[in-house]
Coordinates of C-alpha atoms in Angstrom, one line a residue:
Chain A
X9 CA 23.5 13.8 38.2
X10 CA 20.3 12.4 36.5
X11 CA 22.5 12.9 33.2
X12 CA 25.3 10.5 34.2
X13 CA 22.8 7.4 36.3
X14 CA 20.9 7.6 32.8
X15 CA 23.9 6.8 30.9
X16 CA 25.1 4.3 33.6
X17 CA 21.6 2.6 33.1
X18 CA 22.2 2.7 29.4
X19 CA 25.5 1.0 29.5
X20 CA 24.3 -1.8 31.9
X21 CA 21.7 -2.5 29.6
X22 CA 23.9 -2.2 26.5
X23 CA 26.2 -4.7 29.0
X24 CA 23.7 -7.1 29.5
X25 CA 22.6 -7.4 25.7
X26 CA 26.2 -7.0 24.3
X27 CA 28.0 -9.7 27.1
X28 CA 26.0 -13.0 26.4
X29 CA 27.3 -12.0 22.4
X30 CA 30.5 -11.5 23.5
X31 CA 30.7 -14.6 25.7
X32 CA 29.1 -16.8 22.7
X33 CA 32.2 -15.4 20.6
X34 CA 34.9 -16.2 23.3
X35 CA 33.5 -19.8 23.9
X36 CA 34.0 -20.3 19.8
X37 CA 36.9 -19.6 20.1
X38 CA 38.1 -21.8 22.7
X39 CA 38.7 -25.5 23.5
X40 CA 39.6 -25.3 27.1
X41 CA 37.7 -23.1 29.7
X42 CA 37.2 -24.3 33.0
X43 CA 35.8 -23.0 36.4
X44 CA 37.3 -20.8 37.9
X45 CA 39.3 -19.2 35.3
X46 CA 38.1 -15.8 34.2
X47 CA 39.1 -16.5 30.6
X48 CA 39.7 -19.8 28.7
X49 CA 43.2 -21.4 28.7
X50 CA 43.5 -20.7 24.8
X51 CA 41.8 -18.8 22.0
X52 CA 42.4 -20.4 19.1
X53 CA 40.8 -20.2 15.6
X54 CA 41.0 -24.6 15.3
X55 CA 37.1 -24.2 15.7
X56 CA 35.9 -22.1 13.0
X57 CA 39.0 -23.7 10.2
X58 CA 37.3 -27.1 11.5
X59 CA 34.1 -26.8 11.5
X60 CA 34.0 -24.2 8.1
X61 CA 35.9 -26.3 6.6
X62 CA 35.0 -27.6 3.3
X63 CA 32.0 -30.3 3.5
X64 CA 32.1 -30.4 7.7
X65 CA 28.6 -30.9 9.0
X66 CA 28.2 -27.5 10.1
X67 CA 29.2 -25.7 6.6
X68 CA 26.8 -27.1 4.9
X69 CA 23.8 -27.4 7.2
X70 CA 25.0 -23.5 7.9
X71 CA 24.2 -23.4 3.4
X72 CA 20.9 -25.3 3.7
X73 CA 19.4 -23.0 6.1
X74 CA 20.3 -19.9 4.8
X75 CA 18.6 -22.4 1.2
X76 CA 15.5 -22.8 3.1
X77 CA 15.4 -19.3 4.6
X78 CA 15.9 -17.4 1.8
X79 CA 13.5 -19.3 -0.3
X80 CA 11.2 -19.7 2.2
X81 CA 11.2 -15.6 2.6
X82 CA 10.9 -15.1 -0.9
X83 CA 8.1 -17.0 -1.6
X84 CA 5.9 -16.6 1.5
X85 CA 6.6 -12.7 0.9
X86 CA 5.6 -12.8 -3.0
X87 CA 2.9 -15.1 -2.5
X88 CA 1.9 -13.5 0.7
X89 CA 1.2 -10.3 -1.1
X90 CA -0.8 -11.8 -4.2
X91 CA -3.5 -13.7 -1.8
X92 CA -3.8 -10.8 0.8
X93 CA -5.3 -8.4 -1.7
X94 CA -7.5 -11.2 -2.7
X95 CA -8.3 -11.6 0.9
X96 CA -8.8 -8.3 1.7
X97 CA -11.0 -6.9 -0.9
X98 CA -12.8 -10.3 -0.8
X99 CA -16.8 -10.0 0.9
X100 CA -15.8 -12.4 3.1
X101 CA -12.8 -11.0 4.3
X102 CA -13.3 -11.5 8.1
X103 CA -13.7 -15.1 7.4
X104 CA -10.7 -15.4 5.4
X105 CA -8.5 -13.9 7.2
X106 CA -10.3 -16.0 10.8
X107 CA -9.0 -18.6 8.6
X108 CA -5.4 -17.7 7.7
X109 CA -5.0 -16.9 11.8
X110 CA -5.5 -20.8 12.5
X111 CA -1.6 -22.2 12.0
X112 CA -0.9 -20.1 15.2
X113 CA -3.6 -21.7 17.1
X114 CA -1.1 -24.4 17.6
X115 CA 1.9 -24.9 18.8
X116 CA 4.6 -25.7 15.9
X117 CA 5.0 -29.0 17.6
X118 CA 2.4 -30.5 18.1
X119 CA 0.9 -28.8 14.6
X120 CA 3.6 -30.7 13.0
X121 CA 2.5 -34.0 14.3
X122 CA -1.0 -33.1 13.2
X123 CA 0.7 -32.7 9.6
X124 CA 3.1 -35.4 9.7
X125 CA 0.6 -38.3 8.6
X126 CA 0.0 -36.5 5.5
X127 CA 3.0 -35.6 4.7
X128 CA 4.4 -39.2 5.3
X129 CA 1.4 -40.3 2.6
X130 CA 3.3 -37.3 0.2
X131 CA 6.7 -38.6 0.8
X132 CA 8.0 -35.6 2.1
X133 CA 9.1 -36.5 5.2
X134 CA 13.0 -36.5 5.3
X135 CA 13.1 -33.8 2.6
X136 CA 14.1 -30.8 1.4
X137 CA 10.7 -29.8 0.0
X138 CA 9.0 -31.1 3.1
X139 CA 11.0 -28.5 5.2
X140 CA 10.3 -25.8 2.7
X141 CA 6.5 -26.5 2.6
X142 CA 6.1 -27.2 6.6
X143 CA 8.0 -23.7 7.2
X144 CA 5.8 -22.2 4.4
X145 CA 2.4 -23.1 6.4
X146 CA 3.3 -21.0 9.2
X147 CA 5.1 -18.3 6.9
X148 CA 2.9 -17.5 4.5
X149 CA -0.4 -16.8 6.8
X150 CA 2.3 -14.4 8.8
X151 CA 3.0 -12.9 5.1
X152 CA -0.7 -12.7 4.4
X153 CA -1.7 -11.3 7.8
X154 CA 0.9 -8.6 7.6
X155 CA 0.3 -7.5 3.9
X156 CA -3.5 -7.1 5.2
X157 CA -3.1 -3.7 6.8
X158 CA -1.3 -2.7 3.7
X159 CA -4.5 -3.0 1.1
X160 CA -6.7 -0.5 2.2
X161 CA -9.1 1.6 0.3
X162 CA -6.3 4.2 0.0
X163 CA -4.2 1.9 -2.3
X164 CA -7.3 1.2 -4.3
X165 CA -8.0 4.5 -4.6
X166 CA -4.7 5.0 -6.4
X167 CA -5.0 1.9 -8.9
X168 CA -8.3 3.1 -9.7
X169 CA -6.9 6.4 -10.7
X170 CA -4.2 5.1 -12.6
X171 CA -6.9 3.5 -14.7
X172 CA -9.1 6.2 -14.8
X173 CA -5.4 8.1 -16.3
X174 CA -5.7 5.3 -19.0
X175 CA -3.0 3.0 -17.4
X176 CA -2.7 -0.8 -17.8
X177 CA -3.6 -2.9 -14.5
X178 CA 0.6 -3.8 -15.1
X179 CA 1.3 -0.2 -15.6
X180 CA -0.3 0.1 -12.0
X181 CA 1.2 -2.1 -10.3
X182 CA 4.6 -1.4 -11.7
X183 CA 5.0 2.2 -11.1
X184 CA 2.6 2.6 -8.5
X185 CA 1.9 -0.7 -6.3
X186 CA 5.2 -2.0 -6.0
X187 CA 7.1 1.4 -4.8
X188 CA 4.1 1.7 -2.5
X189 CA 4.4 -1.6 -1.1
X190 CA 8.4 -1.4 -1.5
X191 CA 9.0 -1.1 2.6
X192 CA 6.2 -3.8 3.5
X193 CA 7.8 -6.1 1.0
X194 CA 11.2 -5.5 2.8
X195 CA 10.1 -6.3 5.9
X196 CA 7.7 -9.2 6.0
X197 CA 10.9 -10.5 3.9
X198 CA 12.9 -10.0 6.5
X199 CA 10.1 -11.4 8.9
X200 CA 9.7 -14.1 7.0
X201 CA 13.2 -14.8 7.1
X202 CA 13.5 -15.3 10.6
X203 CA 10.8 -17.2 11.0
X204 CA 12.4 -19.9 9.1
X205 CA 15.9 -19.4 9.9
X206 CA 15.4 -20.1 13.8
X207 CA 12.8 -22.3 13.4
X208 CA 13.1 -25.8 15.4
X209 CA 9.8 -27.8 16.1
X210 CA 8.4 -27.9 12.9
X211 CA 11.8 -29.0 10.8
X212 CA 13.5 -31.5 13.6
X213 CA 10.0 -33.6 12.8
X214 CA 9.1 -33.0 9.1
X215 CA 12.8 -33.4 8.6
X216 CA 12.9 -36.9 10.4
X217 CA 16.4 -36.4 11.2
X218 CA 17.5 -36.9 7.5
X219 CA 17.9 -32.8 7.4
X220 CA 19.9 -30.4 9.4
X221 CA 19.6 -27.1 9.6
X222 CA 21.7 -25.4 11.7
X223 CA 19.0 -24.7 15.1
X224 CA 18.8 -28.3 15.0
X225 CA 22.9 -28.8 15.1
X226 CA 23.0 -26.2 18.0
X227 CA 20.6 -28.2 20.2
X228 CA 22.2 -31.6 19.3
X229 CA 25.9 -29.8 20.5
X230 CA 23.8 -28.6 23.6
X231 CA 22.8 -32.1 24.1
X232 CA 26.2 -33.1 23.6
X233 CA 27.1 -30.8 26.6
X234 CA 30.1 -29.5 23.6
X235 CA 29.8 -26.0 24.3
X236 CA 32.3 -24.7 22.6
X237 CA 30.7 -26.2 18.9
X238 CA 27.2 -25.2 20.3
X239 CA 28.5 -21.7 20.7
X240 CA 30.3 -21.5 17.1
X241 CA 26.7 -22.7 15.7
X242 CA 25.3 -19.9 17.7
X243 CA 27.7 -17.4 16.6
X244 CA 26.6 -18.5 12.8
X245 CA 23.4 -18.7 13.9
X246 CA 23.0 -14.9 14.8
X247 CA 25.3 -14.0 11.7
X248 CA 22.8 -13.3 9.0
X249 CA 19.6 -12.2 11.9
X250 CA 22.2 -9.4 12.7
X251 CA 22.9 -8.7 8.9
X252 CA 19.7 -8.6 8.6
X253 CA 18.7 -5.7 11.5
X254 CA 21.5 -3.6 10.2
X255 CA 19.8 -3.3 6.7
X256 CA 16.4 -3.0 8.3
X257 CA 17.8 -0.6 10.4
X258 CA 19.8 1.3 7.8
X259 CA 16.8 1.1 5.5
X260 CA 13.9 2.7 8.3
X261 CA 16.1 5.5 8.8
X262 CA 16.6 6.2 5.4
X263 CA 13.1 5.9 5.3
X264 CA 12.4 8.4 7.6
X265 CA 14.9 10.4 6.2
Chain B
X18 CA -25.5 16.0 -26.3
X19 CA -21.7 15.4 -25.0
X20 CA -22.4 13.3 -21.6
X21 CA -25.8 11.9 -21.6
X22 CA -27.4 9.2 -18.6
X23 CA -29.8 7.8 -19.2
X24 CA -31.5 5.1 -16.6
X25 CA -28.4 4.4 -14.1
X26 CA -29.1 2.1 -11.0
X27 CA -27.0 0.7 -8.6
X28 CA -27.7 -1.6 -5.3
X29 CA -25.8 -2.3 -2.7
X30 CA -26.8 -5.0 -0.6
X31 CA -30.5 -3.8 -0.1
X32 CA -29.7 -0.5 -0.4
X33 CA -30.9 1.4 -3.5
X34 CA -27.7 3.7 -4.0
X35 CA -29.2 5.1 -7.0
X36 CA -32.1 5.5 -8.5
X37 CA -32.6 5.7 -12.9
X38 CA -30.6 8.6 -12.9
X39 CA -30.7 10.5 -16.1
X40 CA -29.2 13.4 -16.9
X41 CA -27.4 15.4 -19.6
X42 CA -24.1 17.7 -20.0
X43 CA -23.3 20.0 -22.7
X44 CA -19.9 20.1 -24.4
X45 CA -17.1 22.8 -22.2
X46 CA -19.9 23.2 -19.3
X47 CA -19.5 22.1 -16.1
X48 CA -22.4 20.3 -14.1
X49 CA -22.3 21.0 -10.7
X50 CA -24.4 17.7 -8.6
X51 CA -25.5 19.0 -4.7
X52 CA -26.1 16.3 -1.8
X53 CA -25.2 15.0 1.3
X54 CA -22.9 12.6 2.1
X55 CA -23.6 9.3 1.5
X56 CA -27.0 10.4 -0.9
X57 CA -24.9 8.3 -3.9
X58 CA -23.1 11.3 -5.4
X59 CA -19.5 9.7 -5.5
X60 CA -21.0 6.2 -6.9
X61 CA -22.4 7.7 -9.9
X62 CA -19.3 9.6 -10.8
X63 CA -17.6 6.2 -10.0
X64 CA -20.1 4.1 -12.5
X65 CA -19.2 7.1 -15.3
X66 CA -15.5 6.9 -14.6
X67 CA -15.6 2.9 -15.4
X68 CA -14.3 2.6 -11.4
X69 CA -17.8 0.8 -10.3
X70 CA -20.7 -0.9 -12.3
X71 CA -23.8 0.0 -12.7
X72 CA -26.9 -2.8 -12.4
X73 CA -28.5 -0.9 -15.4
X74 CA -28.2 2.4 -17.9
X75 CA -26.7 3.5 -20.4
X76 CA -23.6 6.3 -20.0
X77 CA -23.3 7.8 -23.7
X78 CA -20.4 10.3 -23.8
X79 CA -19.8 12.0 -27.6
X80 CA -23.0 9.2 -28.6
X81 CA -20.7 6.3 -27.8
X82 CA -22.3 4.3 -24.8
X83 CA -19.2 3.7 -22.6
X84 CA -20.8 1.6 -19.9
X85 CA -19.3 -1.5 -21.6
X86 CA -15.6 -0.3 -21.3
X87 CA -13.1 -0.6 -19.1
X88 CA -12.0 2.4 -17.4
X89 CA -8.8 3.0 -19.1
X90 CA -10.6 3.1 -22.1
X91 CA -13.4 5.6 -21.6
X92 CA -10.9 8.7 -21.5
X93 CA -12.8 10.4 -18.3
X94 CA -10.9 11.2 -15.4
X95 CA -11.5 11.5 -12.2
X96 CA -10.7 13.5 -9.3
X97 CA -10.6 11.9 -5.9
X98 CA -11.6 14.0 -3.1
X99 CA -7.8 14.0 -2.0
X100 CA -5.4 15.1 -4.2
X101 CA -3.6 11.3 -4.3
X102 CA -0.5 12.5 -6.0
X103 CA 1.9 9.6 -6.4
X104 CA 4.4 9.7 -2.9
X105 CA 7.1 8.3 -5.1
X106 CA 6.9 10.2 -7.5
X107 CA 8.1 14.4 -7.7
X108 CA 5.2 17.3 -8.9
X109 CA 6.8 16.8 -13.0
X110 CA 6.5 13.2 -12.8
X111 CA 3.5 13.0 -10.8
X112 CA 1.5 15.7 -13.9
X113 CA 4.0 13.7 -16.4
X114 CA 2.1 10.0 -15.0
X115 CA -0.5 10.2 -18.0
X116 CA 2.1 11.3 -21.0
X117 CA 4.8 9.0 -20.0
X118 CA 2.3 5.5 -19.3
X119 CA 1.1 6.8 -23.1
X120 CA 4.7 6.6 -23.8
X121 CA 5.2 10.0 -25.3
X122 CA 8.3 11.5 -25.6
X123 CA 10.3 13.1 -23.6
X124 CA 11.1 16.2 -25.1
X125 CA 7.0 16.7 -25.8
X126 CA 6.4 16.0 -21.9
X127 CA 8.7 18.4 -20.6
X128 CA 7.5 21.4 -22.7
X129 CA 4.0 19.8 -21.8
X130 CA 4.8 19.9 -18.1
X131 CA 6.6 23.1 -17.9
X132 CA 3.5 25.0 -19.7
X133 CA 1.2 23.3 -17.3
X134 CA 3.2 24.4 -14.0
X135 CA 3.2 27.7 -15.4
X136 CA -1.1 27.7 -16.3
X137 CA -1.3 26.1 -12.1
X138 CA 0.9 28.8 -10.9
X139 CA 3.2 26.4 -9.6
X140 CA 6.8 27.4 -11.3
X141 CA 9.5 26.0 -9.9
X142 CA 7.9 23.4 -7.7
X143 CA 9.1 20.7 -10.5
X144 CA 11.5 18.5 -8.3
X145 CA 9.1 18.6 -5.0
X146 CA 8.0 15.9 -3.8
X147 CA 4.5 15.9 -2.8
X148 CA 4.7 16.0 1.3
X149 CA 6.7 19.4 0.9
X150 CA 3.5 20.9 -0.7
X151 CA 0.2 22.3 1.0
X152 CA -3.1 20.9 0.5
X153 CA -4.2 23.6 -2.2
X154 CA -0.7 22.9 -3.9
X155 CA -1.4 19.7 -4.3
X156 CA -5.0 19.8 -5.9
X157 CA -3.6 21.9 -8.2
X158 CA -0.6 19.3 -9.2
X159 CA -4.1 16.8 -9.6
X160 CA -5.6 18.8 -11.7
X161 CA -2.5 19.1 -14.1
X162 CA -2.0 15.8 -14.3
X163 CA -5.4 15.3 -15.3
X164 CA -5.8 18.4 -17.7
X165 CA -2.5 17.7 -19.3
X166 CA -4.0 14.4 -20.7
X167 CA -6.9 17.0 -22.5
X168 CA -9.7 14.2 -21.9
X169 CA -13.1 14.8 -22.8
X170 CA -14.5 14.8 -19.8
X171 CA -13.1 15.3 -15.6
X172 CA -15.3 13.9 -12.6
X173 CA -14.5 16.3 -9.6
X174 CA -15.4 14.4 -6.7
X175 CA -15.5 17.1 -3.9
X176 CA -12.1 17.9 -4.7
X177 CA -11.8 21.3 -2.5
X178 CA -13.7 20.1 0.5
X179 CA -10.5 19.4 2.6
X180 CA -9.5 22.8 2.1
X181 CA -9.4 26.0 4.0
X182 CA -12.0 28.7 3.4
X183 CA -9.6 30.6 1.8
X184 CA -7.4 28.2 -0.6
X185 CA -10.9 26.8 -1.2
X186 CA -12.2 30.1 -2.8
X187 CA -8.7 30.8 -4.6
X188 CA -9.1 27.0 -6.3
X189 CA -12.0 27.7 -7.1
X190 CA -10.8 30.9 -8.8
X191 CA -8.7 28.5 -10.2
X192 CA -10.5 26.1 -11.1
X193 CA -13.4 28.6 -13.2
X194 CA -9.9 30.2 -15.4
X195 CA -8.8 26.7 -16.5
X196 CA -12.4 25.4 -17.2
X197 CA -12.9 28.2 -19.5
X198 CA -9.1 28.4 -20.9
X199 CA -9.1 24.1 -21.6
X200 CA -13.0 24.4 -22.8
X201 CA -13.3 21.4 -19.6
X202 CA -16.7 19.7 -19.6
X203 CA -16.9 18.2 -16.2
X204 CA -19.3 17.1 -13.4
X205 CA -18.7 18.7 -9.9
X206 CA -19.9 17.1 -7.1
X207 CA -20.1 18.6 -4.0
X208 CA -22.1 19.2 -0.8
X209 CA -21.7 22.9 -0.4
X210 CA -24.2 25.0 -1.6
X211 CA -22.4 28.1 -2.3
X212 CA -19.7 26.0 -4.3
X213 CA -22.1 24.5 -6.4
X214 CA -23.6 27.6 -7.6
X215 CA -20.3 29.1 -8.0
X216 CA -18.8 26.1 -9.7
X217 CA -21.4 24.7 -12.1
X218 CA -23.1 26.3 -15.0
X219 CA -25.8 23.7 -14.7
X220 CA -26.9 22.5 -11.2
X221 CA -28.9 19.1 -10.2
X222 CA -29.5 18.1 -6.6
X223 CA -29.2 15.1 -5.0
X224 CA -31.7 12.9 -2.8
X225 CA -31.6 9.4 -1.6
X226 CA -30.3 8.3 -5.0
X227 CA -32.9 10.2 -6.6
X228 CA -31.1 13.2 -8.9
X229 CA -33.5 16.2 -9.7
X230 CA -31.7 18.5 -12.9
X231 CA -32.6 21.8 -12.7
X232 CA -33.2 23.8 -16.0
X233 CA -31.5 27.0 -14.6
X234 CA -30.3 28.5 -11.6
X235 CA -33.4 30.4 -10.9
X236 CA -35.1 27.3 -10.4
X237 CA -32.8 25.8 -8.5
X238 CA -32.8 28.9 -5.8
X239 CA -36.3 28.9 -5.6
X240 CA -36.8 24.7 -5.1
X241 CA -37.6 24.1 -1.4
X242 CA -35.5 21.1 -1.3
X243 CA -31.8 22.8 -2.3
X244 CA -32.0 24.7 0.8
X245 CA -30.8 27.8 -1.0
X246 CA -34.0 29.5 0.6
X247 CA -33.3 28.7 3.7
X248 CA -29.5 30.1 3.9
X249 CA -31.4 33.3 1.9
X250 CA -33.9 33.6 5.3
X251 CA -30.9 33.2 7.4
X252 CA -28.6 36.1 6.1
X253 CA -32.1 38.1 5.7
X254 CA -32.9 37.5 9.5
X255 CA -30.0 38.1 10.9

């Protein structure tokens, strides 16, 4: 009896994760689907040959994101990890790292007003780079903050007796450093990612309008009340996240392994 | 003399850490250093290895003052207090780490490697990687990756003190047969009385940064300070 209400609870869970996913595909796929029909009038595959079309608005805001993501990830994660082991084996590493907290003191709103001024006097409002740099001043603290707990006196330890074995500071890092930090790097890329794949705040107002990514097309099809575009954005929206969790996934287990 | 100090200081802060600490080593003997934690053992083997400076001194080892260099440079090695074998790495690669960074080749490191697993008792343990082997296993994979290397002089910073009472006593074993086979001269810290006499063929004790060398072990049984009298009134009282 307990056996079968805990899989019952199971399922309704699984249920209540799996059905919003399920209902964001249906709604794609449709152009027609009104109360109180269980299920839209037609499923039809107009929306996604549309709107993935070559050079629809969608397409290639769907290409700058995963631009700005990517590159985003990449460089808050290498960077993230050079300036956290000078932070942590720094004397003033409690300071530092006080410091490197403050971006989240603020919400990603109103800390982008607080930076727009100065990034109007760069010119890099309306840009590409401004994107890229406003997503990098929350992403890289994150990076540094999460590469913190990985330089410890352990991993010093081991650098020192690589030396101490006659090996180059490059000969360290190469075969020891890097495989050590191989599962951190991983995942504060994926982190990384995320963060600047989903975010809104910070690029609808460094961006000025002149950019889209794609969160910013789902809330302007949201605002449009067209649900059925706002859902395809969605489903593309959730496309690479869930990529990415079945590699993170696939890669702790192996870990564990 | 093969290791001489001469004059080593080091502050941290405020705190004196150690105090003009001279001593000197002869070639294929082994120094043992007693102290409590914290007295400044694992600094000064950490100034010698090149791994922390010293604020003053001179560390002459075969009358070449090695202060000046860098670590990788000085050829001394030395021995953490855990084993810290390489996780990514198997038991050949991990004793291989020295031969293969030196870029010798390969055919050189396996016979190398083989003839060392054979000398640590550890035959077919090769492909194992190092969570599948026990603590004592693992000092020993430390040592061969050290030894393998032939360097003129190993810092053994408490090395067995994680171990069991018995592994403890069989690496020790150990540890007395290779010393004497490889002609090691090496410093042996520890804070166990019993190893330290067992271990060094020269003993010095430790204080507050303060190192006191004594000439032989007689003296260093019958110096208040070591504590050795004490454990000898114990055993004869009980």
């Amino acid at each position: 009896m307990k056996y079968s209400i805990k899989h019952l609870i199971l399922l309704m869970l699984a249920l209540v994760f799996t059905l919003p996913i399920v209902i964001l595909f249906l709604l794609s796929f449709s152009q027609k689907w009104v109360f109180p029909k269980l299920l839209p009038e037609k499923l039809t595959l107009e929306n996604w040959i549309i709107i993935l079309g070559d050079g629809h608005v969608i397409s290639n805001s769907f290409v700058i994101s995963l631009s700005i993501a990517l590159f985003v990830a990449a460089s808050a994660t290498i960077l993230g990890f050079i300036l956290s082991r000078y932070i942590a084996y720094h004397p003033k590493r409690r300071l530092l790292t006080f410091l490197t907290y403050f971006p989240f003191a603020l919400s990603p709103v109103i800390f982008a007003i607080c930076l727009k001024y100065y990034f109007i006097k760069l010119g890099l409002i309306g840009n590409l780079y401004g994107i890229v740099l406003a997503q990098l001043i929350i992403a890289l603290p994150y990076s540094i903050i999460f590469f913190l707990s990985f330089w410890n006196q352990k991993v010093l330890d081991y650098q020192n007796l690589v030396y101490t074995l006659g090996g180059k500071q490059k000969q360290a890092f190469l075969y020891i450093t890097l495989p050590l930090a191989k599962s951190f790097l991983i995942i504060c890329f994926f982190q990384c990612f995320l963060i600047s794949w989903f975010e809104y705040g910070l690029t609808s107002i460094i961006g000025y309008g002149k950019i889209s990514t794609l969160t910013i097309h789902v809330f302007q099809f949201i605002n449009e009340a067209n649900i059925f575009y706002a859902a395809l954005s969605c489903c593309l929206l959730i496309l690479p996240p869930v990529i990415l969790l079945w590699f993170n996934k696939r890669f702790i287990i192996q870990q564990k392994g | 003399m093969f290791l001489e100090v001469k004059n080593i200081s080091k502050k941290f802060k405020n705190h004196q850490v150690l105090k003009e600490i001279c001593f000197d080593v002869d070639a294929h003997q082994t120094l043992s250093v007693l102290g409590k934690s914290g007295c400044g053992k694992s600094t000064l083997l950490k100034i010698i290895a090149g791994i922390e400076t010293a604020d003053g001194g001179t560390v002459n080892l075969q009358n070449q003052n090695v202060l000046s260099l860098p670590a990788q440079e000085r050829k001394i090695i030395y021995l953490f207090q855990e084993a810290l074998l390489f996780p990514n790495m198997n038991v050949f690669e991990n004793i291989a780490f020295g031969l293969k960074i030196r870029n010798t080749e390969k055919h050189i490191i396996k016979t190398k490697v083989t003839d060392m697993l054979s000398q640590l008792e550890l035959d077919g343990y090769d492909k194992k990687m190092p969570h599948e082997l026990s603590g004592g296993q693992k000092q020993r994979v430390a040592f061969g990756r050290a030894l393998i290397l032939n360097p003129p002089l190993i810092l053994l910073d408490e090395p067995f003190s994680s171990l069991d009472v018995e592994t403890r006593s069989n690496m020790q074993q150990l540890y007395k047969k290779i010393a004497k086979e490889y002609q090691i001269t090496a410093l042996f810290v520890t804070h166990d009385l019993k190893e330290a006499l067992l271990m060094g063929d020269k003993i010095c004790y430790m204080e507050n940064g303060v190192l006191e060398v004594y000439k032989d072990k007689q003296s260093f049984i019958r110096s208040e300070k070591t504590g050795v009298q004490n454990e000898i009134n114990f055993w004869n009282n009980l």
